[in-house]
mmCIF file of C-alpha atoms in Angstrom:
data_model
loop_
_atom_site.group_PDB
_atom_site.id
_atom_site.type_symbol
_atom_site.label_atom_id
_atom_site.label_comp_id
_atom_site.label_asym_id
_atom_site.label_seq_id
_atom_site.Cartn_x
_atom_site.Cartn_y
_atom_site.Cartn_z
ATOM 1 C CA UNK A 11 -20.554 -116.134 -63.284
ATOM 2 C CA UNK A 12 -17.630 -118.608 -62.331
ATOM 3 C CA UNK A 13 -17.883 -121.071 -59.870
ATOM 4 C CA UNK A 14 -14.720 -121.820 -57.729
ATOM 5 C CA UNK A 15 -13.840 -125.476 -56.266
ATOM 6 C CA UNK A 16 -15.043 -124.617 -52.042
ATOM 7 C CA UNK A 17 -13.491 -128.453 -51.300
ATOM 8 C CA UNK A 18 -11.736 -131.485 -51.943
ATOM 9 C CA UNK A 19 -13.224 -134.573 -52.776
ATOM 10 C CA UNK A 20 -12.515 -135.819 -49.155
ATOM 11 C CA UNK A 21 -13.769 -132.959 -47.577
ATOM 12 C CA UNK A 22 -17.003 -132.802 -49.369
ATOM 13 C CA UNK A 23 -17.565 -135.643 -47.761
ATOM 14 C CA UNK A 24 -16.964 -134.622 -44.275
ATOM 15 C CA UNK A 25 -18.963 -131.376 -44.729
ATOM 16 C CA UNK A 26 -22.239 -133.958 -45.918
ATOM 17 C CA UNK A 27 -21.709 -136.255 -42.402
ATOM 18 C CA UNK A 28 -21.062 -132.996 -40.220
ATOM 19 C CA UNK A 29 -24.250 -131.757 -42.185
ATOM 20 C CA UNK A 30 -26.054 -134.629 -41.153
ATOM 21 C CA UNK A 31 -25.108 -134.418 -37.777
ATOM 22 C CA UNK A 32 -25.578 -131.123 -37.713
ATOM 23 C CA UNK A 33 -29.319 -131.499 -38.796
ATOM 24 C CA UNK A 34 -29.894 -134.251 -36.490
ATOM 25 C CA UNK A 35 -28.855 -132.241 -33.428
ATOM 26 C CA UNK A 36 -31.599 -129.795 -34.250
ATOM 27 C CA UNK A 37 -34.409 -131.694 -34.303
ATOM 28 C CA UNK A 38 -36.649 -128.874 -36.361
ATOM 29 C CA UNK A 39 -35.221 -125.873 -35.258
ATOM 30 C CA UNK A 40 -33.994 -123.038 -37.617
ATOM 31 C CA UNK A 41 -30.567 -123.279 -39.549
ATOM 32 C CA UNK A 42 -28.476 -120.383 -37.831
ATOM 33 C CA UNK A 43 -25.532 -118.883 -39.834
ATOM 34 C CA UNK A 44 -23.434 -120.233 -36.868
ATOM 35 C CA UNK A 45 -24.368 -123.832 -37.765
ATOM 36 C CA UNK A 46 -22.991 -123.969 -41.753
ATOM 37 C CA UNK A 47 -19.725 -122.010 -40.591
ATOM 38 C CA UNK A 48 -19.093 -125.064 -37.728
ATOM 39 C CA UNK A 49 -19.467 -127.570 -40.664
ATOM 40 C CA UNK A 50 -17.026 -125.359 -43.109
ATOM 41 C CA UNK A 51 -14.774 -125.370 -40.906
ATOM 42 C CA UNK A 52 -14.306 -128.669 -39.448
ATOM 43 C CA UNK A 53 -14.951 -130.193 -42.848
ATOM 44 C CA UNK A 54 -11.883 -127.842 -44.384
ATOM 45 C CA UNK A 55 -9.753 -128.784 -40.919
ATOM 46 C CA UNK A 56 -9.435 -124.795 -40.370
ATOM 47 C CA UNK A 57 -10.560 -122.894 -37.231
ATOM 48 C CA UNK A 58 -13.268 -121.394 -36.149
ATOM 49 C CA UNK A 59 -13.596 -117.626 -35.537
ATOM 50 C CA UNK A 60 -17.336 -117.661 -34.553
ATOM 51 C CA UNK A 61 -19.763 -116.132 -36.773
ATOM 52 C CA UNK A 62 -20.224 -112.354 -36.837
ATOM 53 C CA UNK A 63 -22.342 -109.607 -38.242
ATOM 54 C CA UNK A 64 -19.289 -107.318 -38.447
ATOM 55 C CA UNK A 65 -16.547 -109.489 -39.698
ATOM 56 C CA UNK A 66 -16.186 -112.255 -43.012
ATOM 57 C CA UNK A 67 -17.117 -115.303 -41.554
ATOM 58 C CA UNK A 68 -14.195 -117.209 -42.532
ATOM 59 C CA UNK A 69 -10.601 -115.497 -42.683
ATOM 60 C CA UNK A 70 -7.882 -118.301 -42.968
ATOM 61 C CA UNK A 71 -4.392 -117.841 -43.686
ATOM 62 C CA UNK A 72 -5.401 -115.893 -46.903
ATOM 63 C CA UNK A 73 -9.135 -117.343 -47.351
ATOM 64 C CA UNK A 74 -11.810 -115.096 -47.155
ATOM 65 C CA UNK A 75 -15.403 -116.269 -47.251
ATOM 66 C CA UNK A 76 -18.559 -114.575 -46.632
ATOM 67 C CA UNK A 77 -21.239 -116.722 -45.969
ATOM 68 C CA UNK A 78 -24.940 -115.654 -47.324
ATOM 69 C CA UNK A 79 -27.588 -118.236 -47.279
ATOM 70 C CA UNK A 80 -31.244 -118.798 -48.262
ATOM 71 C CA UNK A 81 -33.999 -121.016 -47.158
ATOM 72 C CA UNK A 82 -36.301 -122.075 -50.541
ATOM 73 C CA UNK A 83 -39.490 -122.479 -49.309
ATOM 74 C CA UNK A 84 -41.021 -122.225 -52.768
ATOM 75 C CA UNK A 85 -40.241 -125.874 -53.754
ATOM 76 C CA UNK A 86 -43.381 -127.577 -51.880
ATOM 77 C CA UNK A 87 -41.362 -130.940 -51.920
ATOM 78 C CA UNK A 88 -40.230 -130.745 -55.145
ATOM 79 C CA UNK A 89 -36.218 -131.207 -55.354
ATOM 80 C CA UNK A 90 -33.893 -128.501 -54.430
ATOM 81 C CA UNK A 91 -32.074 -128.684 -57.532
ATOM 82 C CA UNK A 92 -34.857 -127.074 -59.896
ATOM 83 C CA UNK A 93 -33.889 -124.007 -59.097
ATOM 84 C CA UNK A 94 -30.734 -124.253 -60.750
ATOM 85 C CA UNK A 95 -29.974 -121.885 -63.578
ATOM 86 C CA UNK A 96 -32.091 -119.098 -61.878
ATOM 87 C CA UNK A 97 -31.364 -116.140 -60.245
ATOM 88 C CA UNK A 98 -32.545 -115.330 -56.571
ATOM 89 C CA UNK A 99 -32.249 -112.283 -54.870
ATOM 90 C CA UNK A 100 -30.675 -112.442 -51.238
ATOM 91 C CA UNK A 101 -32.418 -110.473 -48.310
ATOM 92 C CA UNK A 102 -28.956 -108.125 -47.539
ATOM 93 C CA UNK A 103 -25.440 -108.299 -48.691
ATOM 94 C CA UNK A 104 -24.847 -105.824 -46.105
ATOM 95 C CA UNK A 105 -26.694 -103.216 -43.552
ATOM 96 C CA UNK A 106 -23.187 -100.586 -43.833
ATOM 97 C CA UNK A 107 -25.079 -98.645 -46.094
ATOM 98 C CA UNK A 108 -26.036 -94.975 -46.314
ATOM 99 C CA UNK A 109 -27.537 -92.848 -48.944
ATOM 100 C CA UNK A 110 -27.482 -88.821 -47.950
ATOM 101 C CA UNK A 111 -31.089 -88.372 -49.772
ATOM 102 C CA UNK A 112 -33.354 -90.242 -51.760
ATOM 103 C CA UNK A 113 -34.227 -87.164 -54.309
ATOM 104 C CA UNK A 114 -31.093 -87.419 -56.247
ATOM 105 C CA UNK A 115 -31.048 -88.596 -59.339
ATOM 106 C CA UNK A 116 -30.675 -92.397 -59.469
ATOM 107 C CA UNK A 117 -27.715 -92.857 -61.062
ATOM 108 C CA UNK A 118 -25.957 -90.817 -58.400
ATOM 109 C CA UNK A 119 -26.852 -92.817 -55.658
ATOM 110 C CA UNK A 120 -26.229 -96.184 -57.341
ATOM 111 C CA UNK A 121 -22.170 -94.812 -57.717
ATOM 112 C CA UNK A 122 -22.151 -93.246 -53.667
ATOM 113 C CA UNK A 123 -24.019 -97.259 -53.023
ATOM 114 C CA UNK A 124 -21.493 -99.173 -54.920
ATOM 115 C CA UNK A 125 -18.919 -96.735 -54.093
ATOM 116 C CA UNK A 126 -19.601 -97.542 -50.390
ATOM 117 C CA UNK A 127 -19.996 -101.189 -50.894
ATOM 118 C CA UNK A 128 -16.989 -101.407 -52.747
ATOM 119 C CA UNK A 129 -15.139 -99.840 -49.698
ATOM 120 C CA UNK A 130 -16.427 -102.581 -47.263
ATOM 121 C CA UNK A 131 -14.725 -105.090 -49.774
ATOM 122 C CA UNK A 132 -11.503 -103.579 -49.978
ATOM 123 C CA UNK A 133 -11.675 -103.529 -45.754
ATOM 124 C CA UNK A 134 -12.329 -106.620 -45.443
ATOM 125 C CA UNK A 135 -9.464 -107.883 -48.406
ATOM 126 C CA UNK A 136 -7.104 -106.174 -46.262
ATOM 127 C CA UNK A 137 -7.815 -107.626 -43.209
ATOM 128 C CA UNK A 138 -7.453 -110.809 -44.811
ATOM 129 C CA UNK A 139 -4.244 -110.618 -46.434
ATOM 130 C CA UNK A 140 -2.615 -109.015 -42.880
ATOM 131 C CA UNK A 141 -3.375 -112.476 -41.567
ATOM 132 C CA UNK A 142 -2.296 -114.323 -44.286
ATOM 133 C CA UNK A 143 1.232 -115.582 -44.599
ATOM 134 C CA UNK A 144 2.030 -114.592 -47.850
ATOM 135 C CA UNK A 145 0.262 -111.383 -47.995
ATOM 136 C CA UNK A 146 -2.281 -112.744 -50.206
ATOM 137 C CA UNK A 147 -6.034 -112.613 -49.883
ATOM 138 C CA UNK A 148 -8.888 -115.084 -51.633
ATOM 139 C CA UNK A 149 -11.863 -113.308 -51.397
ATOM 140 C CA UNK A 150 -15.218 -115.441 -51.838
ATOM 141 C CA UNK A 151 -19.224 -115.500 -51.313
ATOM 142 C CA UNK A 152 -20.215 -118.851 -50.326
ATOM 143 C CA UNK A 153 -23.953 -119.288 -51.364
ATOM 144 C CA UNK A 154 -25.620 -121.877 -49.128
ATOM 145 C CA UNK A 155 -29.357 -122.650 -50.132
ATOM 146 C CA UNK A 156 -31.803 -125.252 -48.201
ATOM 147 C CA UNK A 157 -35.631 -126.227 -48.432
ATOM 148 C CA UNK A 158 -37.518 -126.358 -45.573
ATOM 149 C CA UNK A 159 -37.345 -130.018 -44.545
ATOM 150 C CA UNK A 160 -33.185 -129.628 -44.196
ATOM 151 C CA UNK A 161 -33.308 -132.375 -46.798
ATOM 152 C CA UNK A 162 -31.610 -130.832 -49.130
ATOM 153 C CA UNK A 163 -28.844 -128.305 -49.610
ATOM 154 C CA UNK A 164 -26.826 -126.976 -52.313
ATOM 155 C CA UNK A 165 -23.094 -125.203 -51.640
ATOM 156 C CA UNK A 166 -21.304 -122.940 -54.182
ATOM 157 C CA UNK A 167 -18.546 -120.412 -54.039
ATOM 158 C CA UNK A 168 -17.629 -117.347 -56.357
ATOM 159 C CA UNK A 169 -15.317 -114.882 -56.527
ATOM 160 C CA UNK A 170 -15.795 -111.918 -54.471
ATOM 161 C CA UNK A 171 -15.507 -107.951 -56.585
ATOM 162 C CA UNK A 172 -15.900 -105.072 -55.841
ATOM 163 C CA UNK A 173 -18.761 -103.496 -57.735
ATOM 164 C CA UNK A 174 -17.789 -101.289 -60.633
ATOM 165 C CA UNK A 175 -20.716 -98.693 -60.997
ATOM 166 C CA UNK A 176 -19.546 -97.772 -64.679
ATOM 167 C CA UNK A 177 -21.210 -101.524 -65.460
ATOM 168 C CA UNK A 178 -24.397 -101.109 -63.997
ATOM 169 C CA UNK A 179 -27.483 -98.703 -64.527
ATOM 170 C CA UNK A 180 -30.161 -97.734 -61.835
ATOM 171 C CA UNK A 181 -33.778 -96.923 -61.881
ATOM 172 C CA UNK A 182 -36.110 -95.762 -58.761
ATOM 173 C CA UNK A 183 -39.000 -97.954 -57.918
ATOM 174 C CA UNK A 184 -41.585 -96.987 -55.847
ATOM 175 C CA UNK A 185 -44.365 -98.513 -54.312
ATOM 176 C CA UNK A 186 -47.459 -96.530 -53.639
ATOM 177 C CA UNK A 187 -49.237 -97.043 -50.535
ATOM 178 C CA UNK A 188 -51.805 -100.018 -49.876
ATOM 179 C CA UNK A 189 -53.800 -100.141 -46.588
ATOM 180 C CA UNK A 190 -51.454 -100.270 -43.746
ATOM 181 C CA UNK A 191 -48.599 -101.013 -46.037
ATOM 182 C CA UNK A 192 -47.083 -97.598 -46.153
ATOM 183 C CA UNK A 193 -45.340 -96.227 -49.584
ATOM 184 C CA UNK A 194 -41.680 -97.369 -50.271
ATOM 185 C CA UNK A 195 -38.996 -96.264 -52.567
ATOM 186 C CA UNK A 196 -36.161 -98.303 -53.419
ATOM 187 C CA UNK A 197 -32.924 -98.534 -56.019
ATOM 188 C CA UNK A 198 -33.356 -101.146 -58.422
ATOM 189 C CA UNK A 199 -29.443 -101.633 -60.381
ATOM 190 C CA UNK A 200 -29.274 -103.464 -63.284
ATOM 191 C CA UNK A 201 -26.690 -104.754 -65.698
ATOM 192 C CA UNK A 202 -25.583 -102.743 -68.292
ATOM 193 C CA UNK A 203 -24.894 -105.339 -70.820
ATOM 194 C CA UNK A 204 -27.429 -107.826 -69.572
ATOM 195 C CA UNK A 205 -29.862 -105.982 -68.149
ATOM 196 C CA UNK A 206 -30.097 -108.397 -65.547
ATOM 197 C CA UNK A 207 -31.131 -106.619 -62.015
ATOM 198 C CA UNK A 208 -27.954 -107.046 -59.959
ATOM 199 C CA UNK A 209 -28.909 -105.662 -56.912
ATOM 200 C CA UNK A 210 -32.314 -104.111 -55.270
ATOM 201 C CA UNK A 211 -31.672 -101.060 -52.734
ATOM 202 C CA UNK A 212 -34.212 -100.440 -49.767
ATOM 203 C CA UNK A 213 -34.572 -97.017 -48.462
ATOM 204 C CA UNK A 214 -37.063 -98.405 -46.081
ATOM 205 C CA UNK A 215 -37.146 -100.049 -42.578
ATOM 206 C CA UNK A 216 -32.939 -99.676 -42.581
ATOM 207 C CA UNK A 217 -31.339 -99.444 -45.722
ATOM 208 C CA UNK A 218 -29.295 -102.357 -46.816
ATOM 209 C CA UNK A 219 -27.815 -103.911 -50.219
ATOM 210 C CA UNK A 220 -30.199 -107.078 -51.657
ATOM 211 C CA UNK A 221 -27.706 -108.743 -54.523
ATOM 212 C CA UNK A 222 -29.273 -110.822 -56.896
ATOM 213 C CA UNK A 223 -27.303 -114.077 -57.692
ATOM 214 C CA UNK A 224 -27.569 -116.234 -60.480
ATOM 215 C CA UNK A 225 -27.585 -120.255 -59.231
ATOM 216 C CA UNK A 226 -25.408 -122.559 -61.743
ATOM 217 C CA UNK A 227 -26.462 -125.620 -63.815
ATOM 218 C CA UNK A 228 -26.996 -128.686 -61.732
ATOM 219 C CA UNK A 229 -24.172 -130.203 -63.703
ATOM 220 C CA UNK A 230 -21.313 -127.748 -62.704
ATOM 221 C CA UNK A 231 -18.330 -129.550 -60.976
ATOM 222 C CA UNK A 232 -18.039 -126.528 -58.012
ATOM 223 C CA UNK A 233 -21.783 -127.335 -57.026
ATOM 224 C CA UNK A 234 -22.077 -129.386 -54.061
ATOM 225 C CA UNK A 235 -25.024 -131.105 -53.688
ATOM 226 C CA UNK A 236 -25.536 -132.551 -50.271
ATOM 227 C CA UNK A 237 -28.669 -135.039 -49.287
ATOM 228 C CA UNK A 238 -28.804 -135.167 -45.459
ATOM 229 C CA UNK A 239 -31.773 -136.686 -44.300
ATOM 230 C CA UNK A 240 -33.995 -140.159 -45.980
ATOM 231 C CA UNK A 241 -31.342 -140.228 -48.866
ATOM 232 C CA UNK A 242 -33.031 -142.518 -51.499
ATOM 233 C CA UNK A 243 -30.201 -145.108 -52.411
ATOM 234 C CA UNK A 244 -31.149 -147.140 -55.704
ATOM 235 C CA UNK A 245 -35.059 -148.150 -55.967
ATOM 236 C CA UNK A 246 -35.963 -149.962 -52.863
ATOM 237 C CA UNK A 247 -33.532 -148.705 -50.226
ATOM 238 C CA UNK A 248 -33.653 -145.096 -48.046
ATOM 239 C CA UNK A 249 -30.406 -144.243 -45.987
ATOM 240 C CA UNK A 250 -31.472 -142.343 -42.571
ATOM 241 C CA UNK A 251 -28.963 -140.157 -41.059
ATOM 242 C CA UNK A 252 -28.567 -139.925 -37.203
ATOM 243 C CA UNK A 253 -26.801 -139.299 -34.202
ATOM 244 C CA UNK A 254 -23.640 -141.710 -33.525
ATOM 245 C CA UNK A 255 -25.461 -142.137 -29.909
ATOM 246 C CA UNK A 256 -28.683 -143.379 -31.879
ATOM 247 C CA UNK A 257 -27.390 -145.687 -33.904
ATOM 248 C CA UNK A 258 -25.564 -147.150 -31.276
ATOM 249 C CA UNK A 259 -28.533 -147.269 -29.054
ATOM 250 C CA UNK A 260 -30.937 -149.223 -32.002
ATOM 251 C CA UNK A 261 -28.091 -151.745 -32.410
ATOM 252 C CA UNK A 262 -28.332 -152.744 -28.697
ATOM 253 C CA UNK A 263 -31.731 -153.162 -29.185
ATOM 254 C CA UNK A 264 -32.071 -155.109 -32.059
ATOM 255 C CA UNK A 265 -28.621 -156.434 -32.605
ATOM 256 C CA UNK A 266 -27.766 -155.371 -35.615
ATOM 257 C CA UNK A 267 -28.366 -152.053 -38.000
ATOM 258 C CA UNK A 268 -28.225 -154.149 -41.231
ATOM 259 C CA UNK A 269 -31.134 -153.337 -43.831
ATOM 260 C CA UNK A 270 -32.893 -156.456 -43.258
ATOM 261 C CA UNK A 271 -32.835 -156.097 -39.054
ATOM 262 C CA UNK A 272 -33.762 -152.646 -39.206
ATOM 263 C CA UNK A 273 -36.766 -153.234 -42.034
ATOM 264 C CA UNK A 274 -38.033 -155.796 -39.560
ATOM 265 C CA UNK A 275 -37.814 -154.197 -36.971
ATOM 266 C CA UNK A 276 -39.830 -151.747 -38.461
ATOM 267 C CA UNK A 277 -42.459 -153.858 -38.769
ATOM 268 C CA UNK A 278 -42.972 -155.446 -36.046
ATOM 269 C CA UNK A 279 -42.756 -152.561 -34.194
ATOM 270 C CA UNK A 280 -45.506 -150.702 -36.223
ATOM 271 C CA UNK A 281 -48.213 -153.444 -35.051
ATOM 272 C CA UNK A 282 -47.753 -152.307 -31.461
ATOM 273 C CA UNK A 283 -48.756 -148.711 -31.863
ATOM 274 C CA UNK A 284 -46.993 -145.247 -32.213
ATOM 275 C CA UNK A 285 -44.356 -143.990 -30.136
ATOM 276 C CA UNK A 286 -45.144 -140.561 -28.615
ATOM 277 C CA UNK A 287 -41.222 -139.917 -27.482
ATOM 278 C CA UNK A 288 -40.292 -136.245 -27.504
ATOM 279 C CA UNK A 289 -37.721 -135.126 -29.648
ATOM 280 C CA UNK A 290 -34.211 -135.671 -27.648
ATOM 281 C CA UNK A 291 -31.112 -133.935 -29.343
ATOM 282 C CA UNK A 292 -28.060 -135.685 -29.543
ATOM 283 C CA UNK A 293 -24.485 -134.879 -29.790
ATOM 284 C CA UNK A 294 -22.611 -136.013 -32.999
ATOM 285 C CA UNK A 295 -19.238 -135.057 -34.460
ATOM 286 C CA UNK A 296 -20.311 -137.122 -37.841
ATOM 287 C CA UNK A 297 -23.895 -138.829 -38.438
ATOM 288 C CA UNK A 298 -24.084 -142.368 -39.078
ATOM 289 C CA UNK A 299 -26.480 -143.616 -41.987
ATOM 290 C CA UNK A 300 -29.012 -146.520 -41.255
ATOM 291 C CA UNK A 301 -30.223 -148.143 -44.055
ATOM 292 C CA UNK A 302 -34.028 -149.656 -44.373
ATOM 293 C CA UNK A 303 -36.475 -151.239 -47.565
ATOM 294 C CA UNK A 304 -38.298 -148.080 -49.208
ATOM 295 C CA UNK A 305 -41.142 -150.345 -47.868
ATOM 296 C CA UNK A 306 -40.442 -150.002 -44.626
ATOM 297 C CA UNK A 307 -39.432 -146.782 -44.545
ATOM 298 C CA UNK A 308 -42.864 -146.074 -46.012
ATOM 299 C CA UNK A 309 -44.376 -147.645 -42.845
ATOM 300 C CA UNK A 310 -41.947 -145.799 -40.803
ATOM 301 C CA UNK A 311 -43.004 -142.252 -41.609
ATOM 302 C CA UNK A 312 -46.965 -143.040 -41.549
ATOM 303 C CA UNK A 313 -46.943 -144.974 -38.181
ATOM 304 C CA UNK A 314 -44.703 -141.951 -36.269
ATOM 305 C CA UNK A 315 -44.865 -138.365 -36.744
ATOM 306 C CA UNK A 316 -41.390 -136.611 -36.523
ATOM 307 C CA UNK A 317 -39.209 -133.618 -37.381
ATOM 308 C CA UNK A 318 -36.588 -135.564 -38.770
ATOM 309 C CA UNK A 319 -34.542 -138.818 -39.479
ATOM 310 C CA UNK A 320 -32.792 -138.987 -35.511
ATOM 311 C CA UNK A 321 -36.358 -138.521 -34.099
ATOM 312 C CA UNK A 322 -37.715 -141.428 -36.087
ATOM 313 C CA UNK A 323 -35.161 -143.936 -35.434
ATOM 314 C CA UNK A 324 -35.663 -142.464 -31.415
ATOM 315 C CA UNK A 325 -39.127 -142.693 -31.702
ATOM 316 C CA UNK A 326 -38.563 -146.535 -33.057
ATOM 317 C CA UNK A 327 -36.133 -147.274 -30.404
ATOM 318 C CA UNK A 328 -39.098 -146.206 -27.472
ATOM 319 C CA UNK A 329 -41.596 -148.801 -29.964
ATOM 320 C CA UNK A 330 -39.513 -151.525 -29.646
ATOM 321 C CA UNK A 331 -38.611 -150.929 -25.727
ATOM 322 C CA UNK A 332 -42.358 -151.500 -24.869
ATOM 323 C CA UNK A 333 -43.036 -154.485 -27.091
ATOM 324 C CA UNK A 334 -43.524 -157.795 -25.534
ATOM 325 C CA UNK A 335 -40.012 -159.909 -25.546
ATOM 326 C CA UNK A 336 -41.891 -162.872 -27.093
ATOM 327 C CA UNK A 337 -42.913 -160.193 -29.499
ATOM 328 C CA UNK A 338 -39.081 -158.133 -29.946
ATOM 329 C CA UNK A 339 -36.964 -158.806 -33.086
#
């Protein structure tokens, strides 16, 4: 596999604010496919074409990007970037499927699958390069993954082929019956000179294409690596992301968002009790990051419970309201 560059220095930078704003505006709520291809876009400056089940996600002037992304829920805290250098498969490359009968031999199918597949490709190049001004057409998948905390998120782009069924072999696999699980059959298609499953076909519950991808080395150059919420930052200091509107809000409070007048605030806020403030979303075009000790930050996250960094800092905002002005930092 070869990774291709997806930005610019300067606009991997954008993408990790918008990110961060992004994930602070949901306060816990899912990651929708409508979210990642708002941040694309305004971090690339191109426009937005709203996302779609039937159409690539992004077709710009030549650019073609399908989006296909995957929440990791495997990690159990651990950091997202172990599971580079593995392969993962992906729930559907695409539902525009259909295979006549499942008794052939399975070679047969895997060429009408591929075949097919293949065809969806070439519609969707062509579409692209009749909007593009040179008659030219880039044609990527953009692999987003995440873990469940939307701490952590990894970006990477690769070419996009059609699939040529003289490289691959393809094997039934069927799955007997167990309790109310009913029997399933489905097209496993490997690599012929790896031997590395490429893609898994269900015949099942709608039939659809599940690739397998292969995630590169952490230290690939075309990985981005993004860190959107309690961003360690050296050994003793933790960057929160949140809302432009927040931050704005805990600096008329307690003058200042430095480290050391956020830390203390912290603390003396943590002697007066927990704040039972209901997550509030706020609206953010980039997030801001507010720095605090890993100290207090530790005190932070055992004295309030919250589904991310904007609801803490809210939740110490509402703490420091009630306090006692003698009290107030």
């Amino acid at each position: 596999m070869t990774t291709l560059p997806a930005f610019t220095s300067q606009e991997a930078r954008r993408a990790k604010l918008l990110l961060a704003a992004k994930v602070a505006s949901m306060m816990g709520r899912k990651l929708e496919e409508d979210d990642w291809q708002e941040v694309y876009c305004e971090a690339k400056g191109i426009p937005q074409t709203g996302w779609s089940n039937l159409h690539i996600d992004v077709n710009h002037d030549g650019l073609g990007v399908e989006f296909k992304m995957l929440r990791v829920s495997q990690l159990r805290g651990r950091p997202i970037k172990e599971i580079c250098g593995t392969s993962r498969m992906h729930p559907a490359a695409t539902r525009s499927i259909r295979i006549e009968d499942i008794d052939l031999p399975p070679e047969d199918v895997m060429a009408d699958v591929l075949t097919q597949y293949s065809e969806l490709i070439r519609e969707r190049t062509e579409r692209v390069k009749s909007d593009s001004s040179d008659g030219r057409a880039d044609m990527r998948t953009g692999w987003l993954l995440w873990e469940p905390e939307l701490q952590e998120f990894l970006y990477f782009e690769e070419r996009m082929e059609r699939p040529n069924p003289e490289k691959f072999f393809a094997e039934w696999n069927e799955t007997p019956a167990r309790g109310i699980r009913k029997a399933s059959k489905s097209l496993w298609i490997f690599d012929r000179v790896t031997g590395s499953k490429r893609f898994s076909v269900t015949t099942s519950a709608g039939i659809k294409i599940q690739p397998y991808f292969d995630v590169p080395p952490p230290n690939d150059p075309n990985v981005n690596y993004f860190r959107v919420q309690s961003e360690p930052l050296g050994e003793d200091t933790i960057v929160l992301w949140v809302s432009e509107s927040t931050a704005a809000l805990l600096r008329e409070v307690i003058g200042s968002t430095d480290r050391q007048a956020v830390s203390d605030a912290v603390s003396i806020a943590s002697d007066f009790g927990a704040s039972d403030v209901s997550a509030e979303s706020s609206s953010s075009s980039f997030a801001v990051p507010i720095h605090i000790s890993k100290e207090a930050f530790d005190v932070l996250i055992s004295t309030w419970d919250a589904v991310n960094d904007e609801h803490l800092i809210q939740k110490l905002i509402d703490a420091l309201k009630s306090i006692p002005d003698s009290c107030s930092p």
